[in-house]
């Protein structure tokens, strides 16, 4: 009925504001089920069959957070004038207009005279935050697969669908933005049928912005997604699937209960660390915190229990009662980082403050790894691992905004694997395989038997008219085509095997530029494969500068070397002697630039006379500079190291 009314309204060309008023009056909150549970005194006794745990998954900018806003409004969790993207509460999310952190909220909805508890998780859409999606799905029994009715199925849509199907979750397909003029719901439904075998008649059509069809989505969630498969009659056991830091309460842990129940005052224990903690408080997010005394299996709660740092709060850990035997919940494994960068304090006096800020932020982002590192130019710091370049940028932006840190971030790199053949090195390392991302530690070629680099399987969905340019881009980045599929008459899905170090910096930007923004890209780990790597050294007047070294593919050495020496020529200030900047692989020079010295005109005071006087003065100056060049050290300012090493 709602679909028929909506279609007729659009055909009659009624203004958008009139539709909002029309549907605004019909989407009242039935009896406001939230009001019934306002005191939450009976929260733990909600029957399991009346609980639904689900996530919203989609590609970037398909309207996940907007749909979450409408769901919260229709269920009475927030007022209608609360603003847009209520769950995107981080400053970086508001500035960039993207979701970077999965957010959980517990709401109530009345359906066929029964009140249901819905635990909703709004997830990010960018591939760099896929760890947030995978850990969110560990606490869900179903998902809303949201697709833009204008742009159709995108690369991350495909990845998220297979992620949900791999966990055997119920899927509710929903088309968003049907109110936009150039929306084509029928075409997108055909794509869903051809790619995922989803029946077009089961696809819900909504406008999250206007609130059209959102009530149908809530009803479909209750009818399609099964209640959680839990057991309340066994001892307490829970999955820790998110955490963050509070300056007054320490680490706060978001847990999904699989067995039994938990009350304030009980003592819980971590299966990973075996440490015991008293439960100080239990809250549910609605979306603000609401205190409860007890929660039961099938529910999601925020537990404060005197955890103090990121080493104690481990995402994916199993929590149980003190001294109670328990088996691990193996439903979530954190993803391995793919991009690495060095982070250093701008001043070594701020080392402790930056370390504290990183520790607190890692608690909120379990995908980041930290290892101690040092640089002769930048001092003591850390080597951090991220899932992608955007992940790195957002993490560093949060360091600055949320903790007031001023970090120096080096250029991103990936981890390579080297198979060694020097028995002495193998004995020192205790292994014949060396993993490194710092070029300064790259061994001499005669010590290396084989080199391996990480590859990814990239999925690109693009209109057919841009196919030739995109293939050229992939070939330029050393890509190998794996498959090519026609989604429909206009769009194609192509898969490429690509080296990770070729795509982490600017591949997506070039892809968007070539396709006028229509192509989408997603990638997944494809393991390590044999390759030909070399270390590109930078010499200043014949002296090696370790801080500027890079690990590159042999075919890219000349190109990268030319870029490096050109950049250094612009950044290193002129000095009294000539500076030769050389990019070398071993003893072979790949590129060179020269910085001319300051030159004083020693003949300026001559007012005539024999030419031999002029030649004598010039020879004295030349001999003096030769002598200076033998003993002089090239002074490279600290700022130059920072500008060259950072992103």
XYZ file of C-alpha atoms in Angstrom:
647
model
C 0.000 0.000 0.000
C 2.781 2.408 0.946
C 4.609 1.706 -2.348
C 1.470 2.492 -4.374
C 0.862 5.755 -2.493
C 4.498 6.776 -2.880
C 4.535 6.111 -6.641
C 1.314 8.034 -7.216
C 2.630 10.967 -5.206
C 5.736 11.221 -7.351
C 3.726 10.900 -10.567
C 1.475 13.758 -9.442
C 4.644 15.880 -8.879
C 3.786 16.875 -5.330
C 6.519 18.964 -3.728
C 9.021 17.257 -1.442
C 7.978 19.365 1.586
C 4.354 18.293 1.097
C 5.406 14.620 1.056
C 7.385 15.105 4.245
C 4.343 16.620 5.947
C 2.091 13.904 4.546
C 4.268 11.006 5.670
C 5.299 12.796 8.840
C 1.715 12.580 10.076
C 1.424 8.887 9.236
C 4.671 7.712 10.834
C 3.733 8.216 14.470
C 5.360 6.067 17.088
C 2.758 3.467 17.963
C 2.098 3.741 21.701
C 5.796 4.768 22.111
C 7.239 1.412 23.244
C 10.272 3.249 24.598
C 8.046 4.839 27.223
C 7.049 1.385 28.511
C 10.701 0.574 29.212
C 11.711 4.029 30.400
C 12.568 2.766 33.891
C 14.303 -0.355 32.425
C 13.551 -2.252 35.646
C 12.452 -5.338 33.690
C 15.035 -5.056 30.902
C 16.850 -8.345 31.607
C 13.564 -10.293 31.420
C 12.755 -9.378 27.817
C 12.139 -12.759 26.082
C 14.837 -13.899 23.671
C 12.247 -14.347 20.918
C 11.504 -10.595 21.169
C 15.123 -9.543 20.495
C 16.647 -8.740 17.093
C 20.336 -7.912 16.594
C 21.209 -6.432 13.186
C 23.621 -4.132 11.326
C 23.248 -1.770 8.385
C 25.896 -2.485 5.717
C 26.442 -0.633 2.448
C 28.942 1.125 0.207
C 30.135 4.652 1.040
C 27.436 7.361 0.905
C 24.477 5.044 0.283
C 22.585 6.439 3.287
C 23.319 4.098 6.215
C 23.494 6.820 8.870
C 20.444 8.609 7.447
C 18.401 5.397 7.607
C 19.608 4.899 11.193
C 18.377 8.439 11.999
C 14.889 7.673 10.654
C 14.736 4.367 12.555
C 15.687 6.142 15.795
C 13.049 8.832 15.165
C 10.269 6.382 14.311
C 10.939 4.289 17.414
C 11.076 7.367 19.663
C 14.743 6.954 20.623
C 15.465 10.537 19.484
C 13.295 13.521 18.680
C 12.610 14.517 15.074
C 14.757 17.668 15.279
C 17.864 15.960 16.656
C 19.857 16.634 13.464
C 21.362 14.401 10.801
C 23.771 11.504 11.312
C 23.099 11.352 15.061
C 25.263 8.247 15.503
C 28.239 9.884 13.742
C 29.381 11.708 16.870
C 33.127 11.982 16.151
C 34.403 15.315 14.866
C 36.251 13.611 12.023
C 33.004 11.910 10.932
C 31.144 15.220 10.821
C 33.945 16.967 8.913
C 34.448 14.223 6.320
C 30.789 13.181 6.074
C 31.637 9.479 6.476
C 31.168 6.866 9.175
C 34.490 5.620 10.545
C 33.293 3.970 13.770
C 30.492 1.443 14.135
C 27.884 2.729 16.607
C 25.428 0.621 18.605
C 21.991 1.651 19.844
C 19.210 -0.324 21.576
C 15.641 0.645 20.639
C 12.113 -0.715 21.112
C 9.520 -1.247 18.387
C 5.934 -2.469 18.613
C 4.895 -5.039 16.021
C 1.601 -6.955 16.086
C 0.941 -6.074 19.747
C 4.396 -7.266 20.853
C 7.271 -4.979 21.859
C 10.635 -5.966 20.399
C 14.141 -4.970 21.486
C 16.217 -4.036 18.426
C 20.003 -3.747 18.790
C 21.101 -1.704 15.769
C 24.726 -1.250 14.667
C 25.459 1.452 12.064
C 28.692 0.421 10.281
C 31.182 2.287 8.042
C 31.125 1.802 4.270
C 34.743 2.382 3.257
C 36.988 -0.637 2.706
C 39.580 0.760 5.154
C 37.083 0.274 8.009
C 35.999 -3.254 7.085
C 37.313 -4.416 10.486
C 34.500 -2.386 12.094
C 31.991 -4.207 9.879
C 33.339 -7.705 10.550
C 33.406 -7.285 14.345
C 29.905 -5.776 14.270
C 28.561 -8.789 12.371
C 29.914 -11.030 15.155
C 27.168 -9.636 17.405
C 24.367 -9.824 14.798
C 21.893 -12.346 13.433
C 21.011 -10.381 10.315
C 21.793 -7.296 8.251
C 20.117 -4.595 6.208
C 21.897 -4.567 2.822
C 21.404 -0.965 1.731
C 21.878 -0.052 -1.931
C 21.660 3.373 -3.581
C 18.840 3.379 -6.171
C 20.840 5.878 -8.271
C 24.353 4.395 -8.305
C 23.366 0.768 -7.850
C 25.596 -2.027 -6.568
C 29.131 -0.824 -5.786
C 32.365 -2.651 -4.962
C 31.963 -2.520 -1.177
C 28.332 -3.692 -1.535
C 29.647 -6.919 -3.072
C 32.270 -7.349 -0.326
C 29.797 -6.715 2.508
C 27.216 -9.094 1.016
C 29.700 -11.960 0.876
C 30.925 -11.098 4.388
C 27.346 -11.419 5.700
C 26.627 -14.587 3.729
C 29.876 -16.094 5.008
C 28.537 -15.695 8.550
C 25.143 -17.148 7.471
C 23.243 -14.005 8.463
C 19.718 -13.160 7.326
C 19.742 -10.377 4.716
C 17.079 -7.690 4.276
C 17.703 -5.973 0.890
C 16.715 -2.291 0.842
C 16.897 0.307 -1.962
C 17.466 3.868 -0.739
C 17.065 7.308 -2.364
C 14.001 6.393 -4.459
C 12.893 10.047 -4.186
C 15.741 11.279 -6.432
C 14.757 11.983 -10.047
C 17.346 9.795 -11.779
C 16.813 6.811 -9.451
C 16.264 3.531 -11.317
C 14.981 0.940 -8.783
C 14.046 -1.648 -11.434
C 17.551 -1.690 -12.912
C 19.182 -1.990 -9.480
C 16.829 -4.855 -8.561
C 17.963 -6.694 -11.716
C 21.588 -6.178 -10.640
C 20.791 -7.634 -7.201
C 19.190 -10.612 -8.920
C 22.126 -11.234 -11.277
C 24.876 -10.711 -8.678
C 23.337 -12.096 -5.474
C 20.235 -13.996 -6.672
C 17.994 -11.731 -4.560
C 14.330 -11.867 -5.565
C 13.308 -8.351 -6.771
C 9.919 -8.740 -5.052
C 11.631 -8.991 -1.649
C 13.559 -5.733 -2.086
C 12.151 -2.848 -0.038
C 12.196 0.627 -1.611
C 12.676 3.534 0.789
C 13.760 7.138 1.056
C 15.704 7.407 4.299
C 15.844 11.193 3.952
C 12.052 11.556 3.780
C 11.194 8.570 5.986
C 9.268 6.800 3.211
C 9.031 3.041 3.749
C 11.125 2.949 6.938
C 8.330 1.385 9.012
C 8.187 -1.462 6.500
C 11.916 -1.986 7.040
C 11.380 -2.307 10.810
C 8.581 -4.819 10.299
C 10.662 -6.819 7.806
C 13.558 -6.949 10.299
C 11.326 -8.538 12.921
C 9.783 -10.982 10.432
C 12.987 -11.989 8.587
C 15.854 -11.827 11.074
C 15.783 -14.664 13.642
C 16.149 -14.086 17.380
C 19.641 -14.677 18.816
C 20.703 -18.290 19.379
C 21.633 -17.997 23.068
C 21.172 -19.906 26.321
C 20.101 -18.047 29.468
C 20.196 -21.108 31.700
C 23.994 -21.539 31.568
C 26.731 -19.470 33.326
C 27.556 -16.008 31.990
C 29.689 -15.780 28.847
C 30.039 -12.777 26.507
C 31.916 -11.533 23.434
C 33.777 -8.230 23.829
C 33.310 -6.614 20.396
C 34.052 -2.917 21.014
C 35.670 -0.655 23.593
C 36.670 2.957 24.178
C 38.344 5.081 26.831
C 36.648 7.327 29.380
C 38.910 9.613 31.373
C 36.984 8.960 34.608
C 35.924 5.308 34.247
C 38.792 3.855 32.218
C 38.124 1.344 29.444
C 34.412 0.835 28.671
C 33.578 -2.481 26.993
C 30.646 -3.231 24.724
C 29.667 -6.884 25.151
C 27.237 -9.223 23.444
C 25.950 -11.817 25.935
C 25.817 -15.396 24.660
C 25.024 -17.214 27.905
C 23.463 -16.502 31.287
C 23.134 -13.016 32.744
C 25.343 -10.378 34.358
C 24.596 -8.152 37.367
C 26.320 -5.125 38.849
C 28.722 -6.201 41.608
C 29.674 -9.568 40.094
C 33.287 -10.326 39.222
C 34.169 -11.141 35.624
C 37.334 -12.584 34.119
C 39.063 -12.245 30.730
C 39.795 -15.524 28.986
C 42.836 -14.003 27.201
C 44.559 -12.284 30.130
C 42.941 -14.187 33.073
C 42.566 -10.864 34.923
C 39.547 -10.392 37.192
C 37.437 -7.219 37.350
C 34.435 -6.158 39.465
C 31.452 -4.938 37.438
C 30.950 -1.302 38.479
C 28.101 -0.394 36.137
C 26.037 -1.771 33.242
C 24.440 0.491 30.635
C 22.573 0.184 27.372
C 22.952 2.760 24.586
C 19.674 4.436 23.532
C 21.801 6.149 22.017
C 22.843 7.896 25.258
C 23.769 5.668 28.190
C 20.946 4.310 30.365
C 21.872 2.449 33.559
C 20.492 -1.046 34.230
C 21.146 -3.502 37.067
C 21.226 -6.656 34.967
C 21.388 -7.847 31.357
C 20.732 -11.296 29.914
C 21.885 -13.443 27.002
C 20.949 -12.021 23.597
C 21.360 -8.419 24.771
C 24.170 -5.895 24.256
C 25.515 -3.925 27.216
C 28.223 -1.392 28.035
C 30.280 -2.654 30.978
C 32.523 -0.484 33.187
C 34.840 -2.696 35.257
C 38.070 -0.831 36.104
C 39.994 -1.803 32.967
C 42.710 0.799 32.513
C 44.450 0.300 29.178
C 44.292 -1.231 25.700
C 46.397 -4.260 26.686
C 43.642 -5.450 29.022
C 40.665 -4.734 26.768
C 41.042 -7.042 23.746
C 38.383 -6.889 21.040
C 37.264 -10.446 20.254
C 38.004 -11.634 23.811
C 35.648 -13.942 25.707
C 34.487 -12.700 29.143
C 33.138 -15.051 31.820
C 32.474 -15.150 35.574
C 35.438 -15.383 37.945
C 36.905 -18.898 38.339
C 34.327 -20.298 35.888
C 35.493 -22.658 33.144
C 34.635 -21.305 29.729
C 35.261 -21.992 26.027
C 36.366 -19.217 23.672
C 33.975 -17.497 21.273
C 35.676 -17.878 17.901
C 33.275 -15.658 15.967
C 35.597 -12.712 15.383
C 39.240 -12.370 14.361
C 40.778 -8.905 13.895
C 42.124 -8.181 10.419
C 45.835 -7.873 9.803
C 47.163 -4.366 9.044
C 48.253 -3.751 5.463
C 49.752 -0.235 5.523
C 52.498 0.892 7.909
C 53.726 4.370 8.819
C 56.062 5.842 11.396
C 54.655 8.284 13.961
C 56.998 10.560 15.908
C 56.467 13.466 18.308
C 57.320 16.901 16.909
C 59.441 17.371 20.045
C 60.893 14.479 22.062
C 59.674 16.189 25.254
C 56.122 15.264 24.091
C 56.973 11.579 23.696
C 55.063 10.424 26.809
C 51.965 12.465 25.962
C 51.839 11.086 22.416
C 52.274 7.521 23.704
C 49.349 8.001 26.104
C 47.166 9.406 23.300
C 47.991 6.458 21.004
C 47.172 3.947 23.770
C 43.753 5.507 24.399
C 42.883 5.681 20.710
C 43.965 2.097 20.012
C 41.416 1.008 22.620
C 38.776 2.476 20.305
C 40.362 1.100 17.120
C 41.568 -2.461 17.619
C 42.751 -2.834 14.003
C 45.800 -0.592 14.634
C 49.060 -2.280 15.663
C 51.950 -0.542 17.443
C 55.678 -1.330 17.513
C 58.491 0.821 18.892
C 60.668 2.431 16.213
C 63.405 5.051 16.015
C 64.922 7.321 13.404
C 68.239 9.208 13.486
C 66.431 12.218 12.029
C 63.159 12.127 13.982
C 64.125 10.417 17.248
C 62.092 7.842 19.188
C 58.670 6.932 17.815
C 56.416 4.059 16.767
C 55.644 2.015 13.693
C 51.847 1.790 13.363
C 49.938 -0.622 11.142
C 46.644 0.369 9.486
C 44.105 -1.265 7.178
C 44.518 1.431 4.528
C 45.502 5.011 3.764
C 42.161 6.554 4.807
C 42.315 4.562 8.029
C 45.744 6.089 8.692
C 44.572 9.630 7.911
C 41.518 9.348 10.153
C 43.547 7.877 13.027
C 46.089 10.723 12.873
C 43.319 13.312 12.605
C 41.659 11.851 15.707
C 45.003 12.016 17.549
C 45.111 15.751 16.859
C 41.433 16.547 17.493
C 40.592 14.303 20.444
C 43.922 14.269 22.287
C 45.678 17.474 21.186
C 48.710 15.588 19.853
C 51.032 16.961 17.156
C 52.499 13.865 15.474
C 54.874 13.678 12.514
C 53.686 10.917 10.168
C 56.089 9.341 7.693
C 55.141 8.166 4.216
C 53.088 4.928 4.240
C 54.722 1.631 3.325
C 53.921 -2.084 3.338
C 55.614 -5.091 4.932
C 57.852 -7.203 2.710
C 59.119 -10.730 3.342
C 62.701 -11.650 2.540
C 64.022 -15.209 2.402
C 67.620 -15.052 3.652
C 70.566 -17.243 2.638
C 73.258 -15.930 4.985
C 73.641 -18.530 7.807
C 74.945 -15.888 10.233
C 71.887 -13.637 9.765
C 69.540 -16.618 9.990
C 71.105 -17.624 13.303
C 70.780 -14.074 14.695
C 67.110 -13.779 13.688
C 66.200 -17.356 14.568
C 64.408 -17.645 11.230
C 65.259 -17.543 7.552
C 62.287 -15.252 6.872
C 62.720 -11.534 7.601
C 59.680 -9.231 7.614
C 60.393 -5.518 7.338
C 58.815 -2.245 6.294
C 61.771 0.037 7.133
C 64.111 0.421 4.151
C 67.056 1.332 6.416
C 67.059 -2.277 7.705
C 67.080 -3.816 4.204
C 70.027 -6.273 4.000
C 72.616 -6.394 1.223
C 71.466 -8.196 -1.964
C 73.974 -11.053 -1.552
C 72.247 -11.969 1.753
C 68.828 -12.337 0.106
C 67.619 -15.502 -1.581
C 64.067 -14.422 -2.539
C 61.809 -11.377 -2.077
C 58.046 -11.409 -1.541
C 55.562 -8.534 -1.585
C 51.888 -8.409 -0.464
C 49.230 -8.540 -3.177
C 45.526 -7.694 -3.038
C 42.552 -8.794 -5.089
C 40.863 -5.602 -6.253
C 37.227 -5.415 -7.356
C 36.331 -2.512 -9.650
C 32.791 -1.715 -10.778
C 32.734 0.838 -13.607
C 30.630 2.071 -16.539
C 31.814 0.403 -19.758
C 32.887 3.688 -21.374
C 35.800 4.056 -18.915
C 36.998 0.455 -19.157
C 40.005 1.116 -21.425
C 41.423 3.878 -19.217
C 40.978 1.809 -16.049
C 42.698 -1.221 -17.598
C 45.625 1.028 -18.583
C 45.835 2.308 -14.988
C 45.865 -1.235 -13.588
C 48.541 -2.364 -16.061
C 50.658 0.675 -15.159
C 50.393 -0.387 -11.501
C 51.612 -3.911 -12.363
C 48.132 -5.414 -12.140
C 47.056 -8.762 -13.620
C 43.428 -9.155 -14.703
C 41.628 -12.111 -13.175
C 38.060 -11.771 -14.475
C 35.600 -9.439 -16.179
C 31.808 -9.659 -15.838
C 29.019 -7.597 -17.401
C 26.596 -6.599 -14.630
C 24.190 -5.057 -17.142
C 24.370 -3.194 -20.447
C 26.172 -0.226 -18.905
C 28.403 -1.495 -16.097
C 31.154 -4.037 -15.655
C 32.757 -5.797 -12.692
C 36.466 -6.493 -13.182
C 38.892 -8.129 -10.774
C 42.626 -7.445 -10.725
C 45.525 -8.849 -8.715
C 47.538 -5.767 -7.692
C 50.641 -5.128 -5.549
C 49.556 -3.429 -2.333
C 52.306 -0.797 -2.455
C 50.994 0.366 -5.858
C 47.489 1.199 -4.592
C 47.848 2.504 -1.033
C 48.662 6.116 -1.879
C 46.823 7.470 -4.932
C 45.269 4.578 -6.879
C 41.701 5.343 -5.803
C 42.134 9.058 -6.604
C 43.323 8.244 -10.139
C 40.467 5.760 -10.563
C 37.858 8.351 -9.583
C 39.470 10.949 -11.846
C 39.529 8.653 -14.894
C 35.905 7.559 -14.405
C 34.475 10.977 -13.475
C 33.687 9.557 -10.027
C 31.518 6.658 -11.248
C 33.906 3.739 -10.655
C 34.182 2.126 -7.210
C 37.043 0.091 -5.778
C 37.375 -2.497 -3.052
C 40.250 -4.819 -2.195
C 41.039 -7.820 -0.012
C 44.253 -9.519 1.013
C 45.707 -11.966 -1.535
C 48.837 -13.080 0.334
C 52.541 -12.730 -0.485
C 54.048 -13.504 -3.892
C 57.559 -13.650 -5.354
C 58.846 -10.362 -6.756
C 62.026 -8.399 -7.574
C 62.727 -5.739 -4.932
C 65.649 -3.339 -4.604
C 66.656 -0.701 -2.081
C 66.773 2.800 -3.529
C 69.500 4.805 -1.747
C 69.843 8.589 -1.678
C 73.390 10.016 -1.639
C 74.334 13.622 -0.922
C 77.780 14.275 -2.406
C 78.481 10.562 -2.235
C 77.347 10.145 1.383
C 74.461 7.748 2.050
C 71.466 9.198 3.947
C 69.581 6.250 5.518
C 66.449 8.279 6.326
C 65.647 8.778 2.617
C 65.981 5.116 1.542
C 63.027 3.342 -0.082
C 62.162 -0.259 -0.967
C 60.810 -0.314 -4.532
C 60.194 -2.758 -7.356
C 63.129 -2.992 -9.748
C 61.063 -1.641 -12.673
C 60.036 1.431 -10.658
C 63.487 2.400 -9.344
C 64.232 5.023 -12.020
C 60.795 6.682 -11.774
C 60.755 6.824 -7.960
C 64.409 7.957 -7.911
C 63.664 10.862 -10.247
C 60.749 11.963 -8.049
C 62.888 11.786 -4.905
C 65.871 13.792 -6.211
C 63.566 16.439 -7.708
C 61.757 16.796 -4.385
C 65.019 17.025 -2.450
C 66.431 19.632 -4.834
C 63.515 21.923 -3.974
C 63.725 21.285 -0.207
C 67.452 21.246 0.659
C 68.710 24.840 0.966
C 71.694 26.034 -1.086
C 75.032 25.995 0.704
C 78.579 27.168 0.108
C 79.458 24.013 -1.833
C 77.778 22.214 -4.698
C 75.483 19.352 -3.615
C 75.027 16.346 -5.880
C 71.816 14.441 -5.089
C 71.891 10.894 -6.461
C 69.346 8.077 -6.349
C 71.209 4.781 -6.565
C 70.495 1.073 -6.626
C 73.741 -0.467 -5.458
C 76.470 1.313 -7.410
C 74.233 2.279 -10.345
C 72.900 5.861 -10.410
C 69.210 5.985 -11.395
C 68.680 9.766 -11.221
C 70.646 12.882 -10.307
C 70.050 16.543 -9.522
C 72.574 19.229 -8.563
C 72.114 22.133 -6.154
C 74.374 24.995 -7.252
C 76.475 26.649 -4.508
C 76.378 30.248 -3.439
C 78.906 32.140 -5.570
C 80.716 35.323 -4.662
C 82.011 37.479 -7.505
C 85.676 37.825 -6.453
C 86.458 39.900 -9.539
C 83.982 42.639 -8.702
C 86.665 44.946 -7.295
C 88.918 44.689 -10.348
C 88.941 47.864 -12.388
C 91.188 46.842 -15.270
C 94.688 45.512 -15.643
C 95.944 42.265 -17.089
C 93.552 39.324 -17.506
C 95.937 37.078 -15.541
C 94.892 38.881 -12.351
C 91.276 37.886 -12.965
C 92.218 34.263 -13.707
C 94.345 34.063 -10.549
C 91.455 35.164 -8.323
C 89.026 32.687 -9.929
C 91.574 29.847 -9.516
C 92.019 30.661 -5.830
C 88.230 30.548 -5.342
C 87.980 27.231 -7.204
C 90.781 25.633 -5.150
C 89.189 26.846 -1.920
C 85.838 25.236 -2.812
C 87.513 21.952 -3.729
C 89.177 21.882 -0.322
C 85.903 22.797 1.402
C 84.067 20.030 -0.454
C 86.520 17.461 0.917
C 85.900 18.338 4.549
C 82.476 20.022 4.610
C 79.386 18.182 5.931
C 76.124 18.765 4.088
C 73.747 20.389 6.577
C 70.243 19.065 5.970
C 67.742 20.960 8.187
C 65.425 18.961 10.461
C 62.421 20.429 8.617
C 63.680 18.947 5.353
C 63.719 15.422 6.826
C 60.184 15.962 8.105
C 58.874 17.289 4.772
C 60.441 14.462 2.762
C 59.594 11.626 5.148
C 56.040 12.626 5.996
C 53.003 11.927 3.824
